[in-house]
């Protein structure tokens, strides 16, 4: 006699029945006993998640300024700025987000250090002009910097995208994918910090000439605005607009196509209670994580993402008695998706339980008889 001790319990979750949104807890009043492992059986969610939540609701950048770019005297200085897009619609298309950003840059820029809002200036000088454009033909973004009120190249500025806390956010969405070409704050140690960028500018770019005609006679190694802008993929020096310092030179084109409108490649189904066996590679190092399962996004926007499997990816349970567990939905970068941005979803979790061995006298006898039959090839 063969006794199957393995059984499977299914919990079907419909998110509209929960009150706490994305980070909710599921209670199992009678409990699931002798649970050994759990897996995601199926999952379905509309692909309507917004794209301006959390870290995606802010755009960070850094500006450098030098009082006299053509003089070897004086140092570059830096200031960090950002705009807050949390008050724009939760979902924006490419052209819309470009317009929102341009509007915010006019008079709603935050100083990173003081958190005060206004124009992005170092002092009393005119702010750097920054203009974002979305190309609907190539599905790409670009930004152009200029200082139209500058006449003598005093107070010339350099612009660069900024990574904040290891998240390039909207910059990545816009197709600026090479993070090693950006300046980074509170991020991986192999990226260039604002202080290191200032040191690099003061070491290698103490003197930058607006035009080749401004270069002293006989000087062979020199940098002009145009050369600077062609050397750096994302950094752009502004200065007085001239034919030699054209709009093309002062424009940085994204090196990839925009993913903003369908921004996440997959969703992570996470649980501190159930997700016990997964690791996430972060900066080339695999670290433990609470990811229970991954749902790939292979559908266009405003359709459904569906996940169904017949070969579950099991997670071992540390607690064999399940009376309550948590569920969180995060995007492909591990960002929490706020409740107001998360549509209702359905999911099914399968729990494997194992019955305890019954050591009653009748069962013991039957086990012994079965062993005898197998050993002696005996049949009744």
Coordinates of N, CA and C in Angstrom, one line a residue, residues 21-222:
X21 N -4.0 48.0 -0.2 CA -3.3 48.3 -1.4 C -2.2 47.4 -1.8
X22 N -1.0 47.9 -2.1 CA 0.1 47.1 -2.6 C 0.7 46.3 -1.5
X23 N 0.9 46.8 -0.4 CA 1.5 46.1 0.7 C 0.4 45.5 1.6
X24 N -0.1 44.4 1.3 CA -1.2 43.9 2.1 C -0.9 42.5 2.7
X25 N -1.6 42.2 3.7 CA -1.4 40.9 4.3 C -2.7 40.0 4.2
X26 N -2.4 38.7 4.0 CA -3.5 37.7 3.8 C -3.5 36.9 5.0
X27 N -4.6 36.8 5.7 CA -4.8 36.0 6.9 C -5.4 34.7 6.5
X28 N -4.9 33.6 7.2 CA -5.5 32.3 7.0 C -6.0 31.8 8.3
X29 N -7.2 32.1 8.7 CA -7.7 31.9 10.1 C -7.5 30.5 10.6
X30 N -7.7 29.4 9.8 CA -7.6 28.1 10.3 C -6.1 27.6 10.1
X31 N -5.3 28.3 9.4 CA -3.9 28.0 9.2 C -3.7 26.8 8.2
X32 N -2.6 26.9 7.6 CA -2.1 25.7 6.8 C -1.0 25.1 7.5
X33 N -1.2 23.8 7.9 CA -0.2 23.1 8.7 C 0.7 22.2 7.8
X34 N 1.9 22.0 8.4 CA 2.9 21.1 7.7 C 3.2 21.6 6.3
X35 N 3.3 22.9 6.1 CA 3.6 23.4 4.8 C 5.1 23.3 4.6
X36 N 5.5 22.9 3.4 CA 7.0 22.8 3.1 C 7.4 23.8 2.1
X37 N 6.6 24.1 1.1 CA 7.0 25.1 0.1 C 5.8 25.7 -0.6
X38 N 6.1 26.8 -1.3 CA 5.0 27.6 -1.9 C 5.5 28.1 -3.3
X39 N 4.6 28.3 -4.2 CA 4.9 28.8 -5.5 C 3.7 29.6 -6.1
X40 N 4.1 30.5 -7.0 CA 3.0 31.3 -7.7 C 2.5 30.4 -8.9
X41 N 1.2 30.1 -8.8 CA 0.6 29.3 -9.9 C 0.1 30.1 -11.1
X42 N -0.5 31.2 -10.8 CA -1.0 32.1 -11.9 C -1.1 33.5 -11.4
X43 N -1.1 34.5 -12.4 CA -1.1 35.9 -12.0 C -1.7 36.6 -13.2
X44 N -2.5 37.6 -13.0 CA -3.1 38.4 -14.1 C -3.3 39.8 -13.6
X45 N -2.8 40.8 -14.4 CA -2.9 42.2 -14.1 C -3.0 43.0 -15.4
X46 N -3.9 44.1 -15.4 CA -3.9 45.0 -16.6 C -2.6 45.7 -16.7
X47 N -2.1 45.9 -17.9 CA -0.8 46.6 -18.1 C -1.1 48.1 -18.2
X48 N -1.6 48.6 -17.1 CA -2.0 50.0 -17.0 C -1.3 50.8 -15.9
X49 N -0.2 50.2 -15.4 CA 0.5 50.8 -14.2 C 1.1 52.1 -14.7
X50 N 1.0 53.1 -13.9 CA 1.5 54.5 -14.2 C 3.0 54.4 -14.3
X51 N 3.6 55.5 -14.8 CA 5.0 55.6 -15.0 C 5.7 56.8 -14.4
X52 N 5.0 57.4 -13.4 CA 5.6 58.6 -12.7 C 5.4 58.4 -11.2
X53 N 5.8 57.3 -10.7 CA 5.7 57.0 -9.2 C 7.0 56.9 -8.6
X54 N 7.1 57.1 -7.3 CA 8.3 56.9 -6.6 C 9.5 57.7 -7.1
X55 N 10.6 57.0 -7.4 CA 11.8 57.6 -7.9 C 11.6 58.1 -9.3
X56 N 10.5 57.6 -10.0 CA 10.2 58.1 -11.4 C 9.5 59.4 -11.4
X57 N 9.1 59.9 -10.3 CA 8.5 61.2 -10.2 C 9.4 62.4 -10.0
X58 N 10.7 62.1 -10.1 CA 11.7 63.1 -10.0 C 12.8 63.0 -11.0
X59 N 13.3 64.1 -11.5 CA 14.3 64.1 -12.5 C 15.5 64.9 -11.9
X60 N 16.6 64.2 -11.8 CA 17.8 64.8 -11.1 C 18.9 65.2 -12.2
X61 N 19.5 66.3 -11.9 CA 20.7 66.7 -12.8 C 21.7 67.5 -11.9
X62 N 22.8 67.7 -12.5 CA 23.9 68.5 -11.9 C 24.4 69.5 -12.8
X63 N 24.7 70.7 -12.3 CA 25.3 71.8 -13.2 C 26.6 72.2 -12.6
X64 N 27.6 72.4 -13.4 CA 28.9 72.9 -13.0 C 29.1 74.4 -13.6
X65 N 29.7 75.2 -12.9 CA 29.9 76.6 -13.4 C 31.3 77.1 -13.1
X66 N 31.9 77.8 -14.0 CA 33.2 78.4 -13.8 C 33.1 79.9 -14.2
X67 N 33.6 80.8 -13.4 CA 33.5 82.2 -13.6 C 34.1 82.6 -14.9
X68 N 35.2 82.1 -15.2 CA 35.9 82.4 -16.5 C 36.5 81.1 -17.1
X69 N 35.8 80.6 -18.1 CA 36.2 79.3 -18.6 C 37.5 79.4 -19.4
X70 N 37.8 80.5 -20.0 CA 39.1 80.6 -20.7 C 40.3 80.9 -19.9
X71 N 40.0 81.2 -18.6 CA 41.1 81.5 -17.7 C 41.5 80.3 -16.9
X72 N 42.8 80.1 -16.7 CA 43.2 78.9 -15.9 C 43.1 79.2 -14.4
X73 N 42.6 80.4 -14.1 CA 42.4 80.8 -12.7 C 41.0 80.5 -12.3
X74 N 40.8 80.1 -11.0 CA 39.5 79.8 -10.5 C 39.1 78.3 -10.8
X75 N 38.2 77.8 -10.0 CA 37.8 76.4 -10.0 C 36.3 76.3 -10.5
X76 N 36.0 75.1 -10.9 CA 34.7 74.7 -11.2 C 33.9 74.5 -9.9
X77 N 32.7 74.8 -9.9 CA 31.8 74.5 -8.7 C 30.6 73.8 -9.2
X78 N 29.9 73.1 -8.3 CA 28.7 72.3 -8.7 C 27.5 72.5 -7.9
X79 N 26.3 72.3 -8.4 CA 25.1 72.4 -7.7 C 24.2 71.3 -8.3
X80 N 23.4 70.7 -7.4 CA 22.5 69.6 -7.8 C 21.1 70.2 -7.8
X81 N 20.3 69.7 -8.8 CA 18.9 70.2 -8.9 C 18.0 69.0 -9.2
X82 N 16.7 69.2 -9.0 CA 15.7 68.3 -9.5 C 14.4 68.9 -9.6
X83 N 13.5 68.3 -10.4 CA 12.1 68.7 -10.5 C 11.2 67.6 -10.0
X84 N 10.1 68.0 -9.5 CA 9.1 67.0 -8.9 C 7.9 66.9 -9.8
X85 N 7.7 65.7 -10.3 CA 6.6 65.4 -11.2 C 5.5 64.6 -10.6
X86 N 5.4 64.6 -9.3 CA 4.4 63.9 -8.6 C 3.0 64.4 -8.8
X87 N 2.9 65.7 -9.3 CA 1.6 66.3 -9.5 C 1.1 66.2 -10.9
X88 N 1.9 65.5 -11.8 CA 1.4 65.3 -13.2 C 0.6 64.0 -13.2
X89 N -0.1 63.7 -14.3 CA -0.9 62.4 -14.3 C 0.0 61.2 -14.1
X90 N -0.6 60.2 -13.5 CA 0.2 59.0 -13.1 C 0.8 58.3 -14.3
X91 N 0.1 58.4 -15.5 CA 0.7 57.9 -16.7 C 0.8 59.0 -17.7
X92 N 2.0 59.1 -18.3 CA 2.2 60.1 -19.3 C 2.9 59.4 -20.5
X93 N 2.5 60.0 -21.7 CA 3.2 59.5 -22.9 C 4.5 60.3 -23.1
X94 N 5.3 59.9 -24.1 CA 6.6 60.5 -24.2 C 6.6 62.0 -24.5
X95 N 5.7 62.4 -25.4 CA 5.6 63.9 -25.7 C 5.1 64.7 -24.5
X96 N 4.2 64.1 -23.8 CA 3.6 64.7 -22.6 C 4.7 65.0 -21.5
X97 N 5.4 63.9 -21.2 CA 6.4 64.1 -20.2 C 7.5 65.1 -20.5
X98 N 7.9 65.2 -21.8 CA 8.8 66.2 -22.3 C 8.3 67.6 -22.0
X99 N 7.0 67.8 -22.3 CA 6.4 69.1 -22.1 C 6.3 69.5 -20.6
X100 N 5.9 68.5 -19.8 CA 5.8 68.7 -18.3 C 7.2 69.1 -17.8
X101 N 8.3 68.4 -18.2 CA 9.6 68.7 -17.8 C 10.0 70.1 -18.2
X102 N 9.8 70.5 -19.4 CA 10.1 71.8 -19.9 C 9.4 72.9 -19.1
X103 N 8.1 72.7 -18.8 CA 7.4 73.6 -18.0 C 7.9 73.8 -16.6
X104 N 8.3 72.6 -15.9 CA 8.8 72.7 -14.6 C 10.1 73.4 -14.5
X105 N 11.0 73.2 -15.5 CA 12.3 73.8 -15.5 C 12.2 75.3 -15.5
X106 N 11.2 75.9 -16.0 CA 11.1 77.3 -16.0 C 11.1 78.0 -14.7
X107 N 10.3 77.4 -13.7 CA 10.3 78.1 -12.4 C 9.9 77.1 -11.2
X108 N 10.0 75.8 -11.4 CA 9.7 74.9 -10.4 C 10.9 73.9 -10.2
X109 N 12.1 74.4 -10.1 CA 13.3 73.6 -9.9 C 13.7 73.6 -8.4
X110 N 14.0 72.5 -7.9 CA 14.4 72.4 -6.5 C 15.9 72.3 -6.4
X111 N 16.4 73.1 -5.4 CA 17.8 73.0 -5.1 C 17.9 71.8 -4.2
X112 N 18.8 70.9 -4.6 CA 18.9 69.6 -3.9 C 19.3 69.8 -2.4
X113 N 20.2 70.7 -2.1 CA 20.7 70.9 -0.8 C 19.7 71.6 0.1
X114 N 19.0 72.6 -0.4 CA 18.1 73.4 0.5 C 16.7 73.0 0.3
X115 N 16.4 72.2 -0.7 CA 15.0 71.8 -1.0 C 14.1 73.0 -1.3
X116 N 14.6 74.1 -1.6 CA 13.8 75.3 -1.9 C 13.5 75.3 -3.4
X117 N 12.4 75.8 -3.8 CA 12.0 75.8 -5.2 C 12.1 77.2 -5.8
X118 N 12.5 77.2 -7.1 CA 12.7 78.4 -7.8 C 13.3 78.2 -9.1
X119 N 14.3 79.0 -9.5 CA 15.1 78.8 -10.7 C 16.4 78.2 -10.3
X120 N 17.0 77.5 -11.2 CA 18.2 76.8 -10.9 C 19.4 77.6 -11.2
X121 N 19.8 78.4 -10.2 CA 20.9 79.3 -10.4 C 21.9 79.1 -9.2
X122 N 23.2 79.5 -9.5 CA 24.2 79.5 -8.4 C 24.1 80.7 -7.6
X123 N 23.7 81.8 -8.2 CA 23.6 83.1 -7.5 C 22.6 84.0 -8.2
X124 N 23.1 85.1 -8.6 CA 22.2 86.1 -9.3 C 22.2 86.0 -10.8
X125 N 23.0 85.0 -11.3 CA 23.1 84.9 -12.8 C 21.8 84.3 -13.3
X126 N 21.6 84.4 -14.6 CA 20.5 83.8 -15.3 C 20.7 82.2 -15.3
X127 N 19.5 81.5 -15.1 CA 19.6 80.0 -15.1 C 20.0 79.5 -16.4
X128 N 20.5 78.3 -16.4 CA 20.8 77.5 -17.6 C 19.5 77.2 -18.3
X129 N 19.5 77.4 -19.6 CA 18.3 77.0 -20.4 C 18.5 75.5 -20.9
X130 N 17.4 74.8 -20.5 CA 17.4 73.3 -20.8 C 16.1 73.0 -21.5
X131 N 16.2 72.3 -22.6 CA 15.0 72.0 -23.4 C 15.0 70.5 -23.8
X132 N 13.9 69.8 -23.4 CA 13.8 68.4 -23.8 C 12.9 68.3 -25.0
X133 N 13.2 67.4 -25.9 CA 12.5 67.1 -27.1 C 12.3 65.6 -27.3
X134 N 11.1 65.2 -27.7 CA 10.9 63.8 -28.0 C 10.7 63.7 -29.5
X135 N 11.5 62.8 -30.1 CA 11.4 62.6 -31.6 C 10.5 61.4 -31.8
X136 N 9.3 61.6 -32.3 CA 8.3 60.6 -32.6 C 8.7 59.7 -33.7
X137 N 9.6 60.1 -34.5 CA 10.0 59.2 -35.7 C 11.0 58.2 -35.2
X138 N 12.0 58.6 -34.3 CA 13.0 57.7 -33.9 C 12.8 57.2 -32.5
X139 N 11.7 57.6 -31.9 CA 11.3 57.1 -30.5 C 12.5 57.4 -29.5
X140 N 13.0 58.6 -29.6 CA 14.2 59.0 -28.8 C 14.0 60.4 -28.2
X141 N 14.7 60.6 -27.1 CA 14.7 61.9 -26.4 C 16.0 62.6 -26.7
X142 N 16.0 63.9 -26.5 CA 17.2 64.7 -26.5 C 17.0 65.9 -25.6
X143 N 18.1 66.4 -25.2 CA 18.1 67.7 -24.4 C 19.2 68.6 -25.0
X144 N 18.8 69.9 -25.0 CA 19.8 71.0 -25.4 C 19.9 72.0 -24.4
X145 N 21.2 72.4 -24.1 CA 21.5 73.4 -23.1 C 22.0 74.7 -23.8
X146 N 21.7 75.8 -23.3 CA 22.2 77.1 -23.8 C 22.2 78.2 -22.8
X147 N 23.0 79.2 -23.0 CA 23.1 80.4 -22.2 C 23.0 81.6 -23.1
X148 N 21.8 81.9 -23.6 CA 21.6 82.9 -24.6 C 21.9 84.3 -24.1
X149 N 21.9 84.5 -22.8 CA 22.1 85.9 -22.3 C 23.6 86.1 -22.0
X150 N 24.4 85.0 -22.2 CA 25.8 85.1 -21.9 C 26.5 85.8 -23.1
X151 N 27.4 86.8 -22.8 CA 28.1 87.5 -23.9 C 29.6 87.4 -23.8
X152 N 30.2 87.2 -22.6 CA 31.6 87.2 -22.5 C 32.1 85.8 -22.0
X153 N 31.3 84.8 -22.0 CA 31.7 83.5 -21.5 C 32.2 83.6 -20.0
X154 N 31.6 84.5 -19.3 CA 31.8 84.5 -17.8 C 30.7 83.8 -17.1
X155 N 31.0 82.8 -16.4 CA 29.9 82.0 -15.8 C 29.4 80.9 -16.7
X156 N 30.2 80.3 -17.5 CA 29.8 79.3 -18.4 C 29.5 78.0 -17.5
X157 N 28.5 77.3 -18.0 CA 27.9 76.1 -17.3 C 28.0 74.8 -18.1
X158 N 28.1 73.7 -17.3 CA 28.1 72.4 -17.9 C 26.9 71.6 -17.2
X159 N 26.2 70.8 -18.0 CA 25.0 70.1 -17.6 C 25.3 68.6 -17.7
X160 N 24.8 67.8 -16.7 CA 24.9 66.4 -16.7 C 23.7 65.7 -16.0
X161 N 23.2 64.6 -16.6 CA 22.2 63.8 -15.8 C 22.8 63.3 -14.5
X162 N 21.9 63.1 -13.6 CA 22.4 62.7 -12.2 C 21.6 61.4 -11.8
X163 N 22.4 60.4 -11.4 CA 21.8 59.2 -10.8 C 21.7 59.4 -9.3
X164 N 20.5 59.1 -8.8 CA 20.3 59.2 -7.4 C 20.0 57.9 -6.7
X165 N 20.8 57.5 -5.8 CA 20.6 56.3 -5.0 C 20.5 55.1 -6.0
X166 N 21.5 55.0 -6.9 CA 21.6 53.8 -7.8 C 20.4 53.7 -8.8
X167 N 19.6 54.8 -8.9 CA 18.5 54.7 -9.8 C 18.5 55.8 -10.8
X168 N 18.7 55.5 -12.1 CA 18.8 56.5 -13.1 C 17.4 56.9 -13.5
X169 N 16.3 56.2 -13.1 CA 15.0 56.6 -13.2 C 14.5 57.0 -14.6
X170 N 14.0 58.2 -14.7 CA 13.5 58.7 -16.0 C 14.6 58.8 -17.1
X171 N 15.8 59.0 -16.7 CA 16.9 59.1 -17.6 C 17.0 57.7 -18.4
X172 N 16.9 56.6 -17.7 CA 16.9 55.3 -18.4 C 15.7 55.2 -19.3
X173 N 14.5 55.6 -18.8 CA 13.3 55.6 -19.6 C 13.5 56.3 -20.9
X174 N 14.2 57.4 -20.8 CA 14.3 58.3 -22.0 C 15.4 57.7 -23.0
X175 N 16.0 56.6 -22.6 CA 17.0 56.0 -23.5 C 18.5 56.4 -23.2
X176 N 18.7 57.1 -22.1 CA 20.1 57.3 -21.6 C 20.5 56.2 -20.8
X177 N 21.1 55.2 -21.4 CA 21.3 53.9 -20.7 C 22.7 53.7 -20.2
X178 N 23.7 54.5 -20.6 CA 25.0 54.3 -20.2 C 25.3 55.1 -18.9
X179 N 25.0 54.4 -17.7 CA 25.1 55.1 -16.5 C 26.5 55.5 -16.1
X180 N 27.5 54.8 -16.7 CA 28.9 55.2 -16.4 C 29.3 56.6 -17.0
X181 N 28.4 57.1 -17.9 CA 28.6 58.4 -18.4 C 27.9 59.5 -17.6
X182 N 27.2 59.1 -16.6 CA 26.5 60.1 -15.7 C 27.2 60.3 -14.4
X183 N 26.8 61.4 -13.7 CA 27.3 61.6 -12.4 C 26.3 61.0 -11.4
X184 N 26.8 60.4 -10.3 CA 26.0 59.6 -9.4 C 26.2 60.1 -8.0
X185 N 25.0 60.1 -7.3 CA 25.0 60.5 -5.9 C 24.4 59.4 -5.0
X186 N 25.1 59.0 -4.0 CA 24.7 57.9 -3.1 C 24.5 56.6 -3.9
X187 N 25.4 56.3 -4.8 CA 25.3 55.1 -5.7 C 26.5 54.2 -5.6
X188 N 26.6 53.3 -6.6 CA 27.7 52.4 -6.6 C 29.0 53.1 -6.7
X189 N 30.0 52.5 -6.0 CA 31.3 53.2 -5.9 C 32.1 53.3 -7.2
X190 N 31.7 52.6 -8.2 CA 32.5 52.7 -9.5 C 32.0 53.9 -10.3
X191 N 30.9 54.5 -9.9 CA 30.4 55.7 -10.7 C 31.0 57.0 -10.2
X192 N 31.0 58.0 -11.0 CA 31.6 59.3 -10.7 C 30.7 60.1 -9.8
X193 N 31.2 60.5 -8.6 CA 30.4 61.3 -7.7 C 30.6 62.8 -8.1
X194 N 29.7 63.7 -7.6 CA 29.8 65.1 -7.9 C 31.2 65.7 -7.5
X195 N 31.7 65.3 -6.4 CA 33.0 65.8 -6.0 C 34.1 65.3 -6.9
X196 N 34.0 64.1 -7.4 CA 35.0 63.6 -8.3 C 34.9 64.3 -9.7
X197 N 33.7 64.6 -10.1 CA 33.5 65.3 -11.3 C 34.1 66.7 -11.3
X198 N 33.9 67.4 -10.2 CA 34.5 68.7 -10.0 C 36.0 68.6 -10.1
X199 N 36.6 67.6 -9.4 CA 38.0 67.4 -9.4 C 38.5 67.1 -10.8
X200 N 37.8 66.3 -11.6 CA 38.2 66.0 -13.0 C 38.1 67.2 -13.8
X201 N 37.1 68.1 -13.7 CA 37.0 69.3 -14.5 C 38.2 70.3 -14.1
X202 N 38.5 70.4 -12.8 CA 39.5 71.3 -12.4 C 40.9 70.8 -12.8
X203 N 41.0 69.5 -13.0 CA 42.3 68.9 -13.4 C 42.5 68.9 -14.9
X204 N 41.5 68.5 -15.6 CA 41.6 68.3 -17.1 C 41.0 69.4 -17.9
X205 N 40.1 70.2 -17.3 CA 39.4 71.2 -18.1 C 39.4 72.6 -17.4
X206 N 40.5 72.9 -16.9 CA 40.7 74.2 -16.2 C 40.5 75.4 -17.2
X207 N 40.8 75.1 -18.4 CA 40.7 76.2 -19.5 C 40.0 75.5 -20.7
X208 N 38.8 76.1 -21.1 CA 38.1 75.7 -22.2 C 37.8 76.9 -23.1
X209 N 38.1 76.9 -24.3 CA 38.0 78.0 -25.2 C 36.7 77.9 -26.0
X210 N 36.0 79.1 -26.1 CA 34.7 79.1 -26.9 C 34.9 78.7 -28.3
X211 N 36.0 79.2 -29.0 CA 36.2 79.0 -30.4 C 37.7 78.7 -30.6
X212 N 38.0 78.1 -31.7 CA 39.4 77.8 -32.1 C 40.2 79.1 -32.3
X213 N 39.4 80.2 -32.7 CA 40.1 81.5 -32.9 C 40.5 82.1 -31.5
X214 N 40.0 81.6 -30.4 CA 40.3 82.1 -29.1 C 41.6 81.4 -28.6
X215 N 42.0 80.3 -29.2 CA 43.2 79.6 -28.7 C 44.5 80.4 -29.0
X216 N 45.3 80.6 -28.0 CA 46.6 81.3 -28.2 C 47.4 80.7 -29.2
X217 N 48.1 81.5 -30.0 CA 49.0 81.0 -31.1 C 50.1 80.0 -30.5
X218 N 50.3 78.9 -31.2 CA 51.3 78.0 -30.8 C 50.8 76.9 -29.8
X219 N 49.6 77.1 -29.2 CA 49.1 76.1 -28.3 C 48.6 74.9 -29.0
X220 N 49.1 73.7 -28.8 CA 48.7 72.5 -29.5 C 47.6 71.7 -28.8
X221 N 47.7 71.6 -27.5 CA 46.7 70.8 -26.7 C 45.7 71.7 -26.1
X222 N 44.5 71.7 -26.6 CA 43.5 72.6 -26.1 C 42.1 72.0 -26.2

